[in-house]
PDB file of C-alpha atoms in Angstrom:
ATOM      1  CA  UNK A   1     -24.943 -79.993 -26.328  1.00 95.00           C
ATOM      2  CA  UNK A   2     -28.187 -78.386 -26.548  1.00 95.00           C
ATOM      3  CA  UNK A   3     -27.952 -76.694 -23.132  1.00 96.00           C
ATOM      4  CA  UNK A   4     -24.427 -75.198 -23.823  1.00 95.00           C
ATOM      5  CA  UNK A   5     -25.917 -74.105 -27.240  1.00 96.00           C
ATOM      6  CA  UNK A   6     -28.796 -72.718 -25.068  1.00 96.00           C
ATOM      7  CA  UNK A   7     -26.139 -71.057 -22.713  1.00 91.00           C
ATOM      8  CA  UNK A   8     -23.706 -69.306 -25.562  1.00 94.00           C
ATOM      9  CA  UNK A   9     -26.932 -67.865 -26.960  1.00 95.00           C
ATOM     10  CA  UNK A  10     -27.661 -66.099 -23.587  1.00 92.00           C
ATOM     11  CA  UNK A  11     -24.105 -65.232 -23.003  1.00 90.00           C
ATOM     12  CA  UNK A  12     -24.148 -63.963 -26.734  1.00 91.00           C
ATOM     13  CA  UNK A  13     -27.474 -61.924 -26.129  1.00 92.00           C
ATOM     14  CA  UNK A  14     -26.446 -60.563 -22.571  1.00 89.00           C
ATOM     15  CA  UNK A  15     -22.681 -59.120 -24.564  1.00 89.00           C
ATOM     16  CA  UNK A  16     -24.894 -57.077 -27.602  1.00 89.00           C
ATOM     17  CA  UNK A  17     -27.309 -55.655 -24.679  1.00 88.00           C
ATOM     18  CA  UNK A  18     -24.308 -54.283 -22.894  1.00 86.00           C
ATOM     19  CA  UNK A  19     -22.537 -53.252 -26.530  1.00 85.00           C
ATOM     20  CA  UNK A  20     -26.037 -51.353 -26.829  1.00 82.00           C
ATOM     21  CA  UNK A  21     -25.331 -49.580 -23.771  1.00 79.00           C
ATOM     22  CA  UNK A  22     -21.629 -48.663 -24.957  1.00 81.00           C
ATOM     23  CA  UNK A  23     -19.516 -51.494 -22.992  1.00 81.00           C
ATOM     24  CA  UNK A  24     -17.685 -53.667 -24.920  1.00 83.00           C
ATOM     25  CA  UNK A  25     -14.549 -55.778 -24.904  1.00 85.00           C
ATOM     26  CA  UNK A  26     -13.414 -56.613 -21.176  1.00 87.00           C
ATOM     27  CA  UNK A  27     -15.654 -54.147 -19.663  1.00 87.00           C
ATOM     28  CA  UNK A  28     -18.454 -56.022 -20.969  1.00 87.00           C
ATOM     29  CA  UNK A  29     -17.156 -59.213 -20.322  1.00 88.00           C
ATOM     30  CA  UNK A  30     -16.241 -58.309 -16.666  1.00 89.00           C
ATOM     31  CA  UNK A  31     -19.450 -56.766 -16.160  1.00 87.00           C
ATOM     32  CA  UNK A  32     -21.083 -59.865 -17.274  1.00 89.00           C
ATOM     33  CA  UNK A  33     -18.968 -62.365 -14.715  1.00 89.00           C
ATOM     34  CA  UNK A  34     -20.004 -59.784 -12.090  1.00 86.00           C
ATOM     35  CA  UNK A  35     -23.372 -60.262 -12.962  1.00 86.00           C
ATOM     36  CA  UNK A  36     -23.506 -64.588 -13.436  1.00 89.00           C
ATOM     37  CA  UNK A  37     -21.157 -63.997 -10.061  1.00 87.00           C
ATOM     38  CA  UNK A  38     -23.861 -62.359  -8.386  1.00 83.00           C
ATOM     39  CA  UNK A  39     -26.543 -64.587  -9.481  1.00 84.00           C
ATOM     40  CA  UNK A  40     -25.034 -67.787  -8.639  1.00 88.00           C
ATOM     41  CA  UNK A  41     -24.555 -66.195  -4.611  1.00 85.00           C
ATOM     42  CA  UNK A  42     -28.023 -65.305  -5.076  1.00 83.00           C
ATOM     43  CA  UNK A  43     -28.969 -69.143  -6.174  1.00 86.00           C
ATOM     44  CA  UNK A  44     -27.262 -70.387  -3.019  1.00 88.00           C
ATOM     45  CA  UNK A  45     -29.101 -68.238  -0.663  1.00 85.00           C
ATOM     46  CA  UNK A  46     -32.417 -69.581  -1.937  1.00 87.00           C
ATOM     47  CA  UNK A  47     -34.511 -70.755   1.218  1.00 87.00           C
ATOM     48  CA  UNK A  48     -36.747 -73.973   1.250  1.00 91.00           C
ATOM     49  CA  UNK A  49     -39.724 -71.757   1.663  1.00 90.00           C
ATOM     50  CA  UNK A  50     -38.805 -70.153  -1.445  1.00 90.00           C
ATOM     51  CA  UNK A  51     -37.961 -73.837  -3.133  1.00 92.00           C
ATOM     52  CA  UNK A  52     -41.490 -74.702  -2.076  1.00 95.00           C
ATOM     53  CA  UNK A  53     -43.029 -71.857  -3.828  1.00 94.00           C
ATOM     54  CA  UNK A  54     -41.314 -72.320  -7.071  1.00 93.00           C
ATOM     55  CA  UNK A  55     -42.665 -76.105  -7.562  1.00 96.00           C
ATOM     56  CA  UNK A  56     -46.314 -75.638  -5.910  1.00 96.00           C
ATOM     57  CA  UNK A  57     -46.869 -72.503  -8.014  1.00 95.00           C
ATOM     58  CA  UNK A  58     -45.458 -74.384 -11.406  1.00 95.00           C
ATOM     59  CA  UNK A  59     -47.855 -76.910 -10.605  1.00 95.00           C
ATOM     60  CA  UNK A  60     -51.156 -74.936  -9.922  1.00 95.00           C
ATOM     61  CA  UNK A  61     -50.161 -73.275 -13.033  1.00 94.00           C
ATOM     62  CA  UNK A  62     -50.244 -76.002 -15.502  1.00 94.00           C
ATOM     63  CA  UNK A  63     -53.812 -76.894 -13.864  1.00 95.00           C
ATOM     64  CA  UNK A  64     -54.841 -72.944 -13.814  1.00 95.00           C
ATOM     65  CA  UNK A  65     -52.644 -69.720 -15.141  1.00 92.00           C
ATOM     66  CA  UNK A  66     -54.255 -67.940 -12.619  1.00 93.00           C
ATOM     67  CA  UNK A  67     -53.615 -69.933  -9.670  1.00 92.00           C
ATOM     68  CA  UNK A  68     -50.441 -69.659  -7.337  1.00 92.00           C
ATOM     69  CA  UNK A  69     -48.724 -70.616  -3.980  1.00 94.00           C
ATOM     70  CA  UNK A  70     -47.545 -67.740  -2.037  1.00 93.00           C
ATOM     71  CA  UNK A  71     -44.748 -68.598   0.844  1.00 91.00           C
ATOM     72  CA  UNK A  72     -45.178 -66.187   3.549  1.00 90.00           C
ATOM     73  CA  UNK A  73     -42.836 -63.695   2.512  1.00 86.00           C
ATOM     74  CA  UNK A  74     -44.802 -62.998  -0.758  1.00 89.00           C
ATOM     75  CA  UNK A  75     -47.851 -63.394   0.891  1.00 91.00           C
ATOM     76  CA  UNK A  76     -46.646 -60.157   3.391  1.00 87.00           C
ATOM     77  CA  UNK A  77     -45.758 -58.328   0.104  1.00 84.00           C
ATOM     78  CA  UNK A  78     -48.926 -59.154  -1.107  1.00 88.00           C
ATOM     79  CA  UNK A  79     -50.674 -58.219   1.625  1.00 87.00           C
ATOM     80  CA  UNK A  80     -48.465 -54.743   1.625  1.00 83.00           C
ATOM     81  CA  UNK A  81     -49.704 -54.176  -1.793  1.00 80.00           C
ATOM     82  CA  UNK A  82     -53.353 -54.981  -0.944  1.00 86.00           C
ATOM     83  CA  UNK A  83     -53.617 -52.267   2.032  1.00 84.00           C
ATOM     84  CA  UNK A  84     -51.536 -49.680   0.108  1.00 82.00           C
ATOM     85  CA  UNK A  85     -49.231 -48.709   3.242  1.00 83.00           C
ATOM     86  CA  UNK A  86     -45.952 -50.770   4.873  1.00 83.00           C
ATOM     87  CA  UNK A  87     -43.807 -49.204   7.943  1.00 87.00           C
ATOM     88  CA  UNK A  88     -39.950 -48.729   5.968  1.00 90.00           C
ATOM     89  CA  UNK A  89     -38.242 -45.990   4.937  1.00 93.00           C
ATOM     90  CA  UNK A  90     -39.972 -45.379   1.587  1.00 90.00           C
ATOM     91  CA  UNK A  91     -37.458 -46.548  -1.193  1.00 91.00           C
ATOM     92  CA  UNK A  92     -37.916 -48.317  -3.974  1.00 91.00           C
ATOM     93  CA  UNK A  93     -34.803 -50.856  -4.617  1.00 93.00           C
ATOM     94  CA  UNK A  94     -33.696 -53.342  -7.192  1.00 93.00           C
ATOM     95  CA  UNK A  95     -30.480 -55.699  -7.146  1.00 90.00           C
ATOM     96  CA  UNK A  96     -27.978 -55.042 -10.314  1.00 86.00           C
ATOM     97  CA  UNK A  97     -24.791 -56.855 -10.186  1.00 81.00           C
ATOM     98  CA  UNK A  98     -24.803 -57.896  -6.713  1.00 84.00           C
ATOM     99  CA  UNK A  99     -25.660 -54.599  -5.382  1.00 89.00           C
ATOM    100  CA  UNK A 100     -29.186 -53.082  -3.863  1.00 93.00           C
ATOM    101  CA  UNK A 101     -29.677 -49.688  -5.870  1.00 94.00           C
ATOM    102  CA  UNK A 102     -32.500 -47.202  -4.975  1.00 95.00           C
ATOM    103  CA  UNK A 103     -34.205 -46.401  -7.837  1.00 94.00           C
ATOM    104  CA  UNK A 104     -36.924 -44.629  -6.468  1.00 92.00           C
ATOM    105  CA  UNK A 105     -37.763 -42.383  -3.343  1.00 92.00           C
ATOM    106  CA  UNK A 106     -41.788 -42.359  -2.143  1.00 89.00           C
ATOM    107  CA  UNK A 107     -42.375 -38.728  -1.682  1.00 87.00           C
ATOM    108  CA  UNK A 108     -43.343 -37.513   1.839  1.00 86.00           C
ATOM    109  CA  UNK A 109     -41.602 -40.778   3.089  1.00 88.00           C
ATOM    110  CA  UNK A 110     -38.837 -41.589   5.743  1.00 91.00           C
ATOM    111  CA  UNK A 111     -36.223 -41.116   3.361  1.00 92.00           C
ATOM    112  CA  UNK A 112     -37.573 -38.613   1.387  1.00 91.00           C
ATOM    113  CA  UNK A 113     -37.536 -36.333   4.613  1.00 91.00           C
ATOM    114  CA  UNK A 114     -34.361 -37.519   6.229  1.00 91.00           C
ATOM    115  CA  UNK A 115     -33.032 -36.305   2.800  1.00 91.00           C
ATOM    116  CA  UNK A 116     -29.556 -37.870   2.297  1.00 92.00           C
ATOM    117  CA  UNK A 117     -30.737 -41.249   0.196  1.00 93.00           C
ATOM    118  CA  UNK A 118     -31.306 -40.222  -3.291  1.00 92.00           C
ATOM    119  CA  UNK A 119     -31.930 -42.489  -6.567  1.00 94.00           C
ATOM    120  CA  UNK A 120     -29.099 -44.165  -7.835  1.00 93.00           C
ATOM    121  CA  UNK A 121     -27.632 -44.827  -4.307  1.00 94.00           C
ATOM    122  CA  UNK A 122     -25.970 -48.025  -3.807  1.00 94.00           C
ATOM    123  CA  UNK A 123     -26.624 -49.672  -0.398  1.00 94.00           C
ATOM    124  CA  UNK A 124     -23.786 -51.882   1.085  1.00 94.00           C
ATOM    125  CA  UNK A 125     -24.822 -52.372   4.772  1.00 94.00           C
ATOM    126  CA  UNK A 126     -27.943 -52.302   7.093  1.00 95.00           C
ATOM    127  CA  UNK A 127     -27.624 -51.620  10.782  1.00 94.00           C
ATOM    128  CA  UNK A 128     -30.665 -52.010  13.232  1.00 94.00           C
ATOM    129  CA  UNK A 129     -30.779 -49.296  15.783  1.00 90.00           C
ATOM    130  CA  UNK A 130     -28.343 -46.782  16.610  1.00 89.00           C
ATOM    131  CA  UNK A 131     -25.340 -49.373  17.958  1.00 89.00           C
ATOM    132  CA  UNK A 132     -26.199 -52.435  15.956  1.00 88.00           C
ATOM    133  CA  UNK A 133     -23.661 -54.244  13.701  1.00 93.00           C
ATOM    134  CA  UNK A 134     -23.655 -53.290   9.983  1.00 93.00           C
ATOM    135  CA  UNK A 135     -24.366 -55.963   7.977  1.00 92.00           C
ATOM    136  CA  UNK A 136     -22.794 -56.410   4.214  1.00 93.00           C
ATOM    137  CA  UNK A 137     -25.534 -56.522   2.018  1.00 92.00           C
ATOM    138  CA  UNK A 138     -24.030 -56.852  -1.385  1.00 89.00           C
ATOM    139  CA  UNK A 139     -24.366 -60.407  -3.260  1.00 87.00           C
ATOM    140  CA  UNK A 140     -27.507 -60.775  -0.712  1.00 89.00           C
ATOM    141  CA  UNK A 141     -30.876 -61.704  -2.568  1.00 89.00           C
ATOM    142  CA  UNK A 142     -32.920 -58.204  -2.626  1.00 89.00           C
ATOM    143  CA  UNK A 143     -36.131 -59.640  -0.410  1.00 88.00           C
ATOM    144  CA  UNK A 144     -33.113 -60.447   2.418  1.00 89.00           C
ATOM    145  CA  UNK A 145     -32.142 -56.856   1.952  1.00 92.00           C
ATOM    146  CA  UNK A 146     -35.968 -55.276   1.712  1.00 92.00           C
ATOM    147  CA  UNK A 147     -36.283 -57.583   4.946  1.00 90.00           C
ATOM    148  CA  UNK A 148     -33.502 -56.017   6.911  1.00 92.00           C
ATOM    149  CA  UNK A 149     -34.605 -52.539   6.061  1.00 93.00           C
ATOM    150  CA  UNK A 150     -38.481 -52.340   6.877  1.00 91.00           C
ATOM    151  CA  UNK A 151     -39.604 -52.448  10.657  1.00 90.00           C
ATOM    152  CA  UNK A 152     -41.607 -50.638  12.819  1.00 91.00           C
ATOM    153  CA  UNK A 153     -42.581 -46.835  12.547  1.00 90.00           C
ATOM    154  CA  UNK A 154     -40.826 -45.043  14.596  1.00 92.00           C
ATOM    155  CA  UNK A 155     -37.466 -47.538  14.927  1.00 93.00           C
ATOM    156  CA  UNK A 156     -34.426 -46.673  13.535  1.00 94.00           C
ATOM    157  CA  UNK A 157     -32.088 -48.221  10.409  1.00 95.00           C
ATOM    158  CA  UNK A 158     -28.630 -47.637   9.850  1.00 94.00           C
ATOM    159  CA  UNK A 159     -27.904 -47.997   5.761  1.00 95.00           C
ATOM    160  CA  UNK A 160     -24.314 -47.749   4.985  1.00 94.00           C
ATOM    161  CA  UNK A 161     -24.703 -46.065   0.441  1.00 94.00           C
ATOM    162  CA  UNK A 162     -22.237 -45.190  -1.662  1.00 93.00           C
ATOM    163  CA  UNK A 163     -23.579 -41.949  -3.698  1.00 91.00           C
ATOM    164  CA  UNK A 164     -23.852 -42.538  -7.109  1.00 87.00           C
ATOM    165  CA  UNK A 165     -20.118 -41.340  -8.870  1.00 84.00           C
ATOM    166  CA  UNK A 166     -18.320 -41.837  -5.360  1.00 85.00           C
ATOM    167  CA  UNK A 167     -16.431 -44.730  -4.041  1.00 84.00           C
ATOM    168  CA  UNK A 168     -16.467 -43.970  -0.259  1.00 90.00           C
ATOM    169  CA  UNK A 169     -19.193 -45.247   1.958  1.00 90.00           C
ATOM    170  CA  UNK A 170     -21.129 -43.407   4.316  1.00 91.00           C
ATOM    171  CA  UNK A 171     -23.401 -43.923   6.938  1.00 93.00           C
ATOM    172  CA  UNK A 172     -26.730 -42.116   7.088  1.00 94.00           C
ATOM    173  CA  UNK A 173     -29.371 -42.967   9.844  1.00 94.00           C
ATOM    174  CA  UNK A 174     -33.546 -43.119   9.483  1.00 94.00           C
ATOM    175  CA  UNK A 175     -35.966 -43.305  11.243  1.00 94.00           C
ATOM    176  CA  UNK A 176     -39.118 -45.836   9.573  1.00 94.00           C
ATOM    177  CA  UNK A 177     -42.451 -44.908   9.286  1.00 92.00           C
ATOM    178  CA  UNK A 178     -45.681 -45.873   7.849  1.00 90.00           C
ATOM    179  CA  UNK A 179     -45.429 -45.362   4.171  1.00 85.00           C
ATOM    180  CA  UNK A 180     -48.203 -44.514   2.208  1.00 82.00           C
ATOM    181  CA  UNK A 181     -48.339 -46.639  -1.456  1.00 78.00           C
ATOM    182  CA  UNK A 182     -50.157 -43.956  -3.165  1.00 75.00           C
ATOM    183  CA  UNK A 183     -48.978 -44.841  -6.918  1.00 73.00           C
ATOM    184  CA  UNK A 184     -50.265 -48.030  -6.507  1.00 73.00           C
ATOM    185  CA  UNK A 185     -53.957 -46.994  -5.751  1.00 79.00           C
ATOM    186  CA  UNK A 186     -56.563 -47.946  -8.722  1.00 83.00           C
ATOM    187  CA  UNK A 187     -57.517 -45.198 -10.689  1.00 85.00           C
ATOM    188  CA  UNK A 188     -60.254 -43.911 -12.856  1.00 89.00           C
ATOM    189  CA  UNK A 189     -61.027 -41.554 -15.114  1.00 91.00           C
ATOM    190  CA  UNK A 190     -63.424 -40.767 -17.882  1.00 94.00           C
ATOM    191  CA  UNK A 191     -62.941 -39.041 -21.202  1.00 94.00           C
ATOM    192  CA  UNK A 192     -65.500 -37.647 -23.096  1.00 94.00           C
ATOM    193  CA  UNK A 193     -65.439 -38.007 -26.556  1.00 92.00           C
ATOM    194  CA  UNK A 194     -67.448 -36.816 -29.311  1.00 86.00           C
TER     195      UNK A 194
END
């Protein structure tokens, strides 16, 4: 009883955020079983690696807050962070109702001078190379999409995006590079102050 209670308190807090952003009624409502839709694929998709990572990190926690277990996934994005460069195509992405939306392009990056992703694009397929099979990447867990998207410098990915306001899906080609993380770089700075 407690759980449910739990549950129709999320459900209940999830329907006044979208009211707050103007969707109510069975917009809201379908927007919201998109979303639990979505996040239950997303649950079933979960790897043992990831599974691992979850229980050894929840228990080096309650010994530590500031100790973790990285799988080897995080650990690369990590390490990506660390050295401030990846090879990609310089986008940032997040996952919103089962689909991968660019919310960010890295300027002087592989997209950024190919020139036809822009933010708010939605992508729906990846293709490696310039025959390989397009695979559906909506419902997919964002690190399985970031995956199929970065290689080499100098290879080329196939995204299949529908432009934000469209409906039709088109097929745009890059070519990765090394991506320099330059927002992420410490900074200083020192005010004077009398």
């Amino acid at each position: 009883e407690a759980l449910d209670d739990r549950w129709r308190k999320r459900i209940k807090y999830n329907l006044l955020v979208l009211k707050g952003d103007e969707k109510e009624g069975d917009e809201a409502r379908e927007r919201l079983h998109r979303r639990y839709n979505s996040l239950l694929k997303q649950m079933e998709q979960t790897k043992s690696d990831e599974l691992l990572e979850m229980f050894l990190t929840a228990v080096t926690t309650s010994y530590d807050p500031h100790t973790t277990y990285m799988s080897p996934t995080t650990l690369e994005n990590f390490e990506i962070q660390m050295r401030l460069n990846l090879d990609g195509i310089g986008a940032q992405l997040t996952l919103e109702d089962g689909y991968t939306n660019v919310t960010k392009i890295i300027p002087g990056g592989a997209a950024d001078l190919q020139g036809e992703l822009t933010v708010k694009d939605r992508i729906v397929s990846v293709g490696q190379g310039d025959d390989g099979d397009m695979v559906d990447v909506v419902d997919m867990k964002l690190n399985d999409v970031v995956s199929k998207i970065r290689g080499k410098a100098g290879s080329i990915v196939r995204l299949g995006i529908i432009h934000d306001g469209s409906s039709e899906t088109t097929e745009i080609t890059i070519e990765r590079a090394k991506i320099q993380l330059r927002d992420s770089e410490a900074k200083g700075k020192i005010i004077e102050h009398d």
